[in-house]
JSON list of C-alpha atoms in Angstrom, two decimals:
[
{"chain": "G", "resi": 1, "resn": "MET", "atom": "CA", "xyz": [-61.73, 16.58, -52.87]},
{"chain": "G", "resi": 2, "resn": "LYS", "atom": "CA", "xyz": [-59.69, 19.70, -52.05]},
{"chain": "G", "resi": 3, "resn": "ASN", "atom": "CA", "xyz": [-58.47, 18.15, -48.76]},
{"chain": "G", "resi": 4, "resn": "PHE", "atom": "CA", "xyz": [-57.54, 14.95, -50.62]},
{"chain": "G", "resi": 5, "resn": "LYS", "atom": "CA", "xyz": [-55.37, 16.90, -53.09]},
{"chain": "G", "resi": 6, "resn": "LYS", "atom": "CA", "xyz": [-53.73, 18.80, -50.23]},
{"chain": "G", "resi": 7, "resn": "THR", "atom": "CA", "xyz": [-53.07, 15.55, -48.32]},
{"chain": "G", "resi": 8, "resn": "LEU", "atom": "CA", "xyz": [-51.70, 13.95, -51.48]},
{"chain": "G", "resi": 9, "resn": "LEU", "atom": "CA", "xyz": [-49.37, 16.91, -52.10]},
{"chain": "G", "resi": 10, "resn": "ILE", "atom": "CA", "xyz": [-48.10, 16.88, -48.50]},
{"chain": "G", "resi": 11, "resn": "SER", "atom": "CA", "xyz": [-47.55, 13.12, -48.70]},
{"chain": "G", "resi": 12, "resn": "ALA", "atom": "CA", "xyz": [-45.67, 13.45, -52.00]},
{"chain": "G", "resi": 13, "resn": "VAL", "atom": "CA", "xyz": [-43.40, 16.16, -50.58]},
{"chain": "G", "resi": 14, "resn": "ALA", "atom": "CA", "xyz": [-42.77, 14.15, -47.40]},
{"chain": "G", "resi": 15, "resn": "LEU", "atom": "CA", "xyz": [-41.89, 11.05, -49.42]},
{"chain": "G", "resi": 16, "resn": "SER", "atom": "CA", "xyz": [-39.70, 13.03, -51.84]},
{"chain": "G", "resi": 17, "resn": "VAL", "atom": "CA", "xyz": [-37.43, 14.59, -49.21]},
{"chain": "G", "resi": 18, "resn": "PRO", "atom": "CA", "xyz": [-35.62, 11.34, -48.27]},
{"chain": "G", "resi": 19, "resn": "THR", "atom": "CA", "xyz": [-35.02, 10.40, -51.92]},
{"chain": "G", "resi": 20, "resn": "LEU", "atom": "CA", "xyz": [-33.89, 13.83, -53.07]},
{"chain": "G", "resi": 21, "resn": "SER", "atom": "CA", "xyz": [-31.08, 13.74, -50.52]},
{"chain": "G", "resi": 22, "resn": "GLY", "atom": "CA", "xyz": [-29.70, 10.66, -52.24]},
{"chain": "G", "resi": 23, "resn": "CYS", "atom": "CA", "xyz": [-28.43, 12.29, -55.40]},
{"chain": "G", "resi": 24, "resn": "VAL", "atom": "CA", "xyz": [-24.87, 12.03, -54.09]},
{"chain": "G", "resi": 25, "resn": "GLY", "atom": "CA", "xyz": [-23.41, 8.67, -53.21]},
{"chain": "G", "resi": 26, "resn": "SER", "atom": "CA", "xyz": [-21.29, 5.84, -54.53]},
{"chain": "G", "resi": 27, "resn": "ASN", "atom": "CA", "xyz": [-23.56, 5.18, -57.56]},
{"chain": "G", "resi": 28, "resn": "PHE", "atom": "CA", "xyz": [-23.03, 1.48, -56.88]},
{"chain": "G", "resi": 29, "resn": "VAL", "atom": "CA", "xyz": [-25.48, 0.14, -59.49]},
{"chain": "G", "resi": 30, "resn": "THR", "atom": "CA", "xyz": [-24.02, 2.31, -62.27]},
{"chain": "G", "resi": 31, "resn": "LYS", "atom": "CA", "xyz": [-20.48, 1.28, -61.23]},
{"chain": "G", "resi": 32, "resn": "LYS", "atom": "CA", "xyz": [-21.46, -2.38, -61.57]},
{"chain": "G", "resi": 33, "resn": "LEU", "atom": "CA", "xyz": [-22.78, -1.72, -65.08]},
{"chain": "G", "resi": 34, "resn": "MET", "atom": "CA", "xyz": [-19.55, 0.11, -65.96]},
{"chain": "G", "resi": 35, "resn": "GLU", "atom": "CA", "xyz": [-17.54, -2.89, -64.69]},
{"chain": "G", "resi": 36, "resn": "PHE", "atom": "CA", "xyz": [-19.62, -5.12, -66.99]},
{"chain": "G", "resi": 37, "resn": "ASN", "atom": "CA", "xyz": [-19.10, -2.65, -69.87]},
{"chain": "G", "resi": 38, "resn": "VAL", "atom": "CA", "xyz": [-15.31, -2.80, -69.44]},
{"chain": "G", "resi": 39, "resn": "LYS", "atom": "CA", "xyz": [-15.23, -6.62, -69.21]},
{"chain": "G", "resi": 40, "resn": "VAL", "atom": "CA", "xyz": [-17.15, -7.17, -72.47]},
{"chain": "G", "resi": 41, "resn": "VAL", "atom": "CA", "xyz": [-14.18, -6.49, -74.77]},
{"chain": "G", "resi": 42, "resn": "ASP", "atom": "CA", "xyz": [-10.53, -5.42, -74.44]},
{"chain": "G", "resi": 43, "resn": "ASN", "atom": "CA", "xyz": [-10.54, -2.61, -77.04]},
{"chain": "G", "resi": 44, "resn": "ARG", "atom": "CA", "xyz": [-11.24, 0.97, -75.94]},
{"chain": "G", "resi": 45, "resn": "TYR", "atom": "CA", "xyz": [-13.21, 1.79, -79.13]},
{"chain": "G", "resi": 46, "resn": "ALA", "atom": "CA", "xyz": [-15.29, -1.36, -78.87]},
{"chain": "G", "resi": 47, "resn": "ARG", "atom": "CA", "xyz": [-15.94, -0.50, -75.22]},
{"chain": "G", "resi": 48, "resn": "GLY", "atom": "CA", "xyz": [-17.17, 2.89, -76.41]},
{"chain": "G", "resi": 49, "resn": "GLY", "atom": "CA", "xyz": [-19.58, 1.09, -78.76]},
{"chain": "G", "resi": 50, "resn": "VAL", "atom": "CA", "xyz": [-20.80, -1.16, -75.96]},
{"chain": "G", "resi": 51, "resn": "ASN", "atom": "CA", "xyz": [-21.24, 1.94, -73.80]},
{"chain": "G", "resi": 52, "resn": "PHE", "atom": "CA", "xyz": [-23.36, 3.51, -76.54]},
{"chain": "G", "resi": 53, "resn": "LEU", "atom": "CA", "xyz": [-25.52, 0.37, -76.78]},
{"chain": "G", "resi": 54, "resn": "LEU", "atom": "CA", "xyz": [-25.94, 0.32, -72.99]},
{"chain": "G", "resi": 55, "resn": "ALA", "atom": "CA", "xyz": [-26.99, 4.00, -72.82]},
{"chain": "G", "resi": 56, "resn": "PRO", "atom": "CA", "xyz": [-30.66, 3.19, -72.01]},
{"chain": "G", "resi": 57, "resn": "VAL", "atom": "CA", "xyz": [-29.53, 0.77, -69.29]},
{"chain": "G", "resi": 58, "resn": "TYR", "atom": "CA", "xyz": [-27.26, 3.46, -67.82]},
{"chain": "G", "resi": 59, "resn": "GLY", "atom": "CA", "xyz": [-30.36, 5.66, -67.56]},
{"chain": "G", "resi": 60, "resn": "PHE", "atom": "CA", "xyz": [-32.10, 3.05, -65.41]},
{"chain": "G", "resi": 61, "resn": "THR", "atom": "CA", "xyz": [-29.03, 2.38, -63.25]},
{"chain": "G", "resi": 62, "resn": "THR", "atom": "CA", "xyz": [-28.54, 6.09, -62.67]},
{"chain": "G", "resi": 63, "resn": "LEU", "atom": "CA", "xyz": [-32.18, 6.42, -61.61]},
{"chain": "G", "resi": 64, "resn": "ALA", "atom": "CA", "xyz": [-31.85, 3.42, -59.30]},
{"chain": "G", "resi": 65, "resn": "ASP", "atom": "CA", "xyz": [-28.73, 4.97, -57.77]},
{"chain": "G", "resi": 66, "resn": "TYR", "atom": "CA", "xyz": [-30.11, 8.51, -57.39]},
{"chain": "G", "resi": 67, "resn": "PHE", "atom": "CA", "xyz": [-33.50, 7.59, -55.99]},
{"chain": "G", "resi": 68, "resn": "VAL", "atom": "CA", "xyz": [-32.94, 4.30, -54.15]},
{"chain": "G", "resi": 69, "resn": "VAL", "atom": "CA", "xyz": [-29.38, 3.15, -53.46]},
{"chain": "G", "resi": 70, "resn": "ASN", "atom": "CA", "xyz": [-27.80, 6.57, -52.83]},
{"chain": "G", "resi": 71, "resn": "SER", "atom": "CA", "xyz": [-30.77, 7.57, -50.65]},
{"chain": "G", "resi": 72, "resn": "ILE", "atom": "CA", "xyz": [-30.38, 4.46, -48.50]},
{"chain": "G", "resi": 73, "resn": "GLU", "atom": "CA", "xyz": [-26.65, 5.16, -48.38]},
{"chain": "G", "resi": 74, "resn": "PHE", "atom": "CA", "xyz": [-27.21, 8.77, -47.27]},
{"chain": "G", "resi": 75, "resn": "TRP", "atom": "CA", "xyz": [-29.73, 8.00, -44.52]},
{"chain": "G", "resi": 76, "resn": "THR", "atom": "CA", "xyz": [-27.91, 4.95, -43.14]},
{"chain": "G", "resi": 77, "resn": "GLY", "atom": "CA", "xyz": [-24.34, 6.21, -43.67]},
{"chain": "G", "resi": 78, "resn": "LYS", "atom": "CA", "xyz": [-23.35, 3.02, -45.50]},
{"chain": "G", "resi": 79, "resn": "ASN", "atom": "CA", "xyz": [-23.81, 1.53, -48.97]},
{"chain": "G", "resi": 80, "resn": "PRO", "atom": "CA", "xyz": [-26.49, -1.20, -48.69]},
{"chain": "G", "resi": 81, "resn": "PHE", "atom": "CA", "xyz": [-24.54, -3.57, -50.96]},
{"chain": "G", "resi": 82, "resn": "ASP", "atom": "CA", "xyz": [-20.90, -3.32, -49.89]},
{"chain": "G", "resi": 83, "resn": "GLY", "atom": "CA", "xyz": [-21.07, -1.50, -46.55]},
{"chain": "G", "resi": 84, "resn": "SER", "atom": "CA", "xyz": [-18.73, 1.31, -47.63]},
{"chain": "G", "resi": 85, "resn": "PRO", "atom": "CA", "xyz": [-19.27, 4.66, -45.86]},
{"chain": "G", "resi": 86, "resn": "HIS", "atom": "CA", "xyz": [-21.19, 7.47, -47.53]},
{"chain": "G", "resi": 87, "resn": "ILE", "atom": "CA", "xyz": [-19.03, 10.15, -49.17]},
{"chain": "G", "resi": 88, "resn": "PHE", "atom": "CA", "xyz": [-20.52, 12.82, -46.87]},
{"chain": "G", "resi": 89, "resn": "ASP", "atom": "CA", "xyz": [-18.94, 10.99, -43.91]},
{"chain": "G", "resi": 90, "resn": "SER", "atom": "CA", "xyz": [-15.42, 11.36, -45.37]},
{"chain": "G", "resi": 91, "resn": "LYS", "atom": "CA", "xyz": [-12.84, 12.70, -42.94]},
{"chain": "G", "resi": 92, "resn": "VAL", "atom": "CA", "xyz": [-11.17, 15.66, -44.69]},
{"chain": "G", "resi": 93, "resn": "ASP", "atom": "CA", "xyz": [-9.87, 19.09, -43.80]},
{"chain": "G", "resi": 94, "resn": "THR", "atom": "CA", "xyz": [-12.93, 21.33, -44.09]},
{"chain": "G", "resi": 95, "resn": "TYR", "atom": "CA", "xyz": [-13.30, 25.06, -44.68]},
{"chain": "G", "resi": 96, "resn": "ILE", "atom": "CA", "xyz": [-16.06, 25.42, -42.09]},
{"chain": "G", "resi": 97, "resn": "ASP", "atom": "CA", "xyz": [-16.20, 23.35, -38.89]},
{"chain": "G", "resi": 98, "resn": "ILE", "atom": "CA", "xyz": [-19.65, 23.17, -37.25]},
{"chain": "G", "resi": 99, "resn": "ASN", "atom": "CA", "xyz": [-19.78, 19.75, -35.59]},
{"chain": "G", "resi": 100, "resn": "GLY", "atom": "CA", "xyz": [-18.40, 21.19, -32.33]},
{"chain": "G", "resi": 101, "resn": "ASP", "atom": "CA", "xyz": [-21.43, 23.49, -32.11]},
{"chain": "G", "resi": 102, "resn": "LEU", "atom": "CA", "xyz": [-24.02, 20.77, -32.82]},
{"chain": "G", "resi": 103, "resn": "ASP", "atom": "CA", "xyz": [-25.59, 18.07, -30.73]},
{"chain": "G", "resi": 104, "resn": "PRO", "atom": "CA", "xyz": [-23.58, 14.85, -31.28]},
{"chain": "G", "resi": 105, "resn": "SER", "atom": "CA", "xyz": [-26.72, 13.13, -32.62]},
{"chain": "G", "resi": 106, "resn": "LEU", "atom": "CA", "xyz": [-26.41, 15.36, -35.70]},
{"chain": "G", "resi": 107, "resn": "HIS", "atom": "CA", "xyz": [-22.91, 14.14, -36.57]},
{"chain": "G", "resi": 108, "resn": "ASP", "atom": "CA", "xyz": [-23.84, 10.74, -38.00]},
{"chain": "G", "resi": 109, "resn": "ALA", "atom": "CA", "xyz": [-26.49, 9.11, -40.20]},
{"chain": "G", "resi": 110, "resn": "PRO", "atom": "CA", "xyz": [-29.81, 8.85, -38.33]},
{"chain": "G", "resi": 111, "resn": "VAL", "atom": "CA", "xyz": [-30.86, 5.39, -39.50]},
{"chain": "G", "resi": 112, "resn": "ASP", "atom": "CA", "xyz": [-29.01, 2.15, -38.76]},
{"chain": "G", "resi": 113, "resn": "PRO", "atom": "CA", "xyz": [-27.75, 0.47, -41.94]},
{"chain": "G", "resi": 114, "resn": "ILE", "atom": "CA", "xyz": [-30.23, -1.99, -43.39]},
{"chain": "G", "resi": 115, "resn": "SER", "atom": "CA", "xyz": [-27.56, -4.49, -44.28]},
{"chain": "G", "resi": 116, "resn": "GLN", "atom": "CA", "xyz": [-23.90, -5.03, -43.70]},
{"chain": "G", "resi": 117, "resn": "LYS", "atom": "CA", "xyz": [-23.86, -7.93, -46.17]},
{"chain": "G", "resi": 118, "resn": "GLN", "atom": "CA", "xyz": [-20.95, -8.28, -48.53]},
{"chain": "G", "resi": 119, "resn": "ILE", "atom": "CA", "xyz": [-21.74, -8.91, -52.20]},
{"chain": "G", "resi": 120, "resn": "GLU", "atom": "CA", "xyz": [-20.29, -11.97, -53.86]},
{"chain": "G", "resi": 121, "resn": "GLU", "atom": "CA", "xyz": [-21.75, -11.36, -57.32]},
{"chain": "G", "resi": 122, "resn": "SER", "atom": "CA", "xyz": [-24.26, -9.14, -59.10]},
{"chain": "G", "resi": 123, "resn": "GLN", "atom": "CA", "xyz": [-25.72, -9.17, -62.58]},
{"chain": "G", "resi": 124, "resn": "ILE", "atom": "CA", "xyz": [-27.62, -6.38, -64.33]},
{"chain": "G", "resi": 125, "resn": "ARG", "atom": "CA", "xyz": [-29.91, -7.10, -67.24]},
{"chain": "G", "resi": 126, "resn": "SER", "atom": "CA", "xyz": [-32.51, -5.33, -69.28]},
{"chain": "G", "resi": 127, "resn": "ILE", "atom": "CA", "xyz": [-35.79, -7.26, -69.14]},
{"chain": "G", "resi": 128, "resn": "ASP", "atom": "CA", "xyz": [-37.49, -5.14, -71.80]},
{"chain": "G", "resi": 129, "resn": "GLU", "atom": "CA", "xyz": [-37.47, -1.53, -73.00]},
{"chain": "G", "resi": 130, "resn": "ASN", "atom": "CA", "xyz": [-39.10, -0.39, -69.74]},
{"chain": "G", "resi": 131, "resn": "THR", "atom": "CA", "xyz": [-37.56, -2.71, -67.15]},
{"chain": "G", "resi": 132, "resn": "ILE", "atom": "CA", "xyz": [-34.07, -3.18, -65.72]},
{"chain": "G", "resi": 133, "resn": "GLU", "atom": "CA", "xyz": [-33.16, -5.66, -63.02]},
{"chain": "G", "resi": 134, "resn": "MET", "atom": "CA", "xyz": [-30.12, -6.37, -60.88]},
{"chain": "G", "resi": 135, "resn": "GLU", "atom": "CA", "xyz": [-29.67, -9.75, -59.20]},
{"chain": "G", "resi": 136, "resn": "VAL", "atom": "CA", "xyz": [-27.38, -9.60, -56.18]},
{"chain": "G", "resi": 137, "resn": "THR", "atom": "CA", "xyz": [-25.88, -12.66, -54.46]},
{"chain": "G", "resi": 138, "resn": "PHE", "atom": "CA", "xyz": [-24.36, -12.04, -51.04]},
{"chain": "G", "resi": 139, "resn": "VAL", "atom": "CA", "xyz": [-21.44, -13.92, -49.52]},
{"chain": "G", "resi": 140, "resn": "ASP", "atom": "CA", "xyz": [-23.81, -15.68, -47.10]},
{"chain": "G", "resi": 141, "resn": "GLY", "atom": "CA", "xyz": [-25.71, -17.13, -50.10]},
{"chain": "G", "resi": 142, "resn": "THR", "atom": "CA", "xyz": [-28.81, -14.97, -49.83]},
{"chain": "G", "resi": 143, "resn": "GLN", "atom": "CA", "xyz": [-30.03, -13.14, -52.92]},
{"chain": "G", "resi": 144, "resn": "SER", "atom": "CA", "xyz": [-31.83, -9.89, -53.62]},
{"chain": "G", "resi": 145, "resn": "THR", "atom": "CA", "xyz": [-33.39, -8.37, -56.73]},
{"chain": "G", "resi": 146, "resn": "VAL", "atom": "CA", "xyz": [-33.51, -4.62, -57.43]},
{"chain": "G", "resi": 147, "resn": "GLN", "atom": "CA", "xyz": [-35.84, -3.64, -60.26]},
{"chain": "G", "resi": 148, "resn": "GLY", "atom": "CA", "xyz": [-36.83, -0.40, -62.00]},
{"chain": "G", "resi": 149, "resn": "VAL", "atom": "CA", "xyz": [-39.97, -0.33, -64.15]},
{"chain": "G", "resi": 150, "resn": "LYS", "atom": "CA", "xyz": [-41.08, 2.58, -66.32]},
{"chain": "G", "resi": 151, "resn": "ASP", "atom": "CA", "xyz": [-44.86, 2.79, -66.71]},
{"chain": "G", "resi": 152, "resn": "GLY", "atom": "CA", "xyz": [-46.15, 5.74, -68.67]},
{"chain": "G", "resi": 153, "resn": "ASN", "atom": "CA", "xyz": [-44.94, 8.86, -66.87]},
{"chain": "G", "resi": 154, "resn": "SER", "atom": "CA", "xyz": [-43.52, 7.13, -63.79]},
{"chain": "G", "resi": 155, "resn": "VAL", "atom": "CA", "xyz": [-40.73, 4.80, -62.72]},
{"chain": "G", "resi": 156, "resn": "THR", "atom": "CA", "xyz": [-41.24, 2.38, -59.84]},
{"chain": "G", "resi": 157, "resn": "PHE", "atom": "CA", "xyz": [-38.28, 0.89, -57.99]},
{"chain": "G", "resi": 158, "resn": "SER", "atom": "CA", "xyz": [-38.60, -2.28, -55.95]},
{"chain": "G", "resi": 159, "resn": "VAL", "atom": "CA", "xyz": [-36.35, -4.54, -53.91]},
{"chain": "G", "resi": 160, "resn": "ASP", "atom": "CA", "xyz": [-37.35, -8.21, -53.78]},
{"chain": "G", "resi": 161, "resn": "GLY", "atom": "CA", "xyz": [-40.79, -7.42, -55.14]},
{"chain": "G", "resi": 162, "resn": "GLU", "atom": "CA", "xyz": [-41.57, -4.72, -52.57]},
{"chain": "G", "resi": 163, "resn": "VAL", "atom": "CA", "xyz": [-41.97, -1.20, -53.94]},
{"chain": "G", "resi": 164, "resn": "VAL", "atom": "CA", "xyz": [-39.49, 1.17, -52.30]},
{"chain": "G", "resi": 165, "resn": "SER", "atom": "CA", "xyz": [-39.94, 4.26, -54.45]},
{"chain": "G", "resi": 166, "resn": "THR", "atom": "CA", "xyz": [-42.02, 5.66, -57.30]},
{"chain": "G", "resi": 167, "resn": "THR", "atom": "CA", "xyz": [-41.30, 8.90, -59.06]},
{"chain": "G", "resi": 168, "resn": "SER", "atom": "CA", "xyz": [-42.49, 10.72, -62.17]},
{"chain": "G", "resi": 169, "resn": "ILE", "atom": "CA", "xyz": [-40.46, 11.07, -65.35]},
{"chain": "G", "resi": 170, "resn": "GLY", "atom": "CA", "xyz": [-40.85, 14.84, -64.93]},
{"chain": "G", "resi": 171, "resn": "ALA", "atom": "CA", "xyz": [-39.29, 14.74, -61.45]},
{"chain": "G", "resi": 172, "resn": "LEU", "atom": "CA", "xyz": [-36.43, 12.64, -62.79]},
{"chain": "G", "resi": 173, "resn": "GLU", "atom": "CA", "xyz": [-35.87, 15.02, -65.69]},
{"chain": "G", "resi": 174, "resn": "SER", "atom": "CA", "xyz": [-35.91, 17.95, -63.27]},
{"chain": "G", "resi": 175, "resn": "ALA", "atom": "CA", "xyz": [-33.39, 16.21, -61.00]},
{"chain": "G", "resi": 176, "resn": "PHE", "atom": "CA", "xyz": [-31.11, 15.51, -63.96]},
{"chain": "G", "resi": 177, "resn": "ALA", "atom": "CA", "xyz": [-31.43, 19.10, -65.19]},
{"chain": "G", "resi": 178, "resn": "GLN", "atom": "CA", "xyz": [-30.33, 20.33, -61.74]},
{"chain": "G", "resi": 179, "resn": "GLN", "atom": "CA", "xyz": [-27.33, 17.98, -61.84]},
{"chain": "G", "resi": 180, "resn": "SER", "atom": "CA", "xyz": [-26.11, 19.37, -65.17]}
]
């Protein structure tokens, strides 16, 4: 039993490392919800009211961004929905230049992008108080569904029915506390 707990802990840490690197990115899912929020009504105060009503949905989209979409974006170097480059690959004047001292393999994202598909349309909806879903239609006509489901003390994220990440509410709260 002791070895099982140790193996479980090592596995959890190994699986957490790729997702924790994804806290920074384009926040694509949350941006899509914000676009919806702005299109609902033309009045700034009414938009504020809609924003307040969508607050629980923003929680789910932020989680989806931080632990799924931004992680994919970080490790592949490109947003999986629109193909835009990750912010960490921006060409800017830097204070410290180290690339010249590193192996060239350490200059770019290590994983080839999963998809270069362009999005034609996406829709976000709340299924129930514990589930949010985003339907994405690509220009080539294919579709994909990203879903986040809260179950007790955990949230499970899936793409097209395949689980891609599960995390605890405590880990999410800790990640948000570090962001503040």
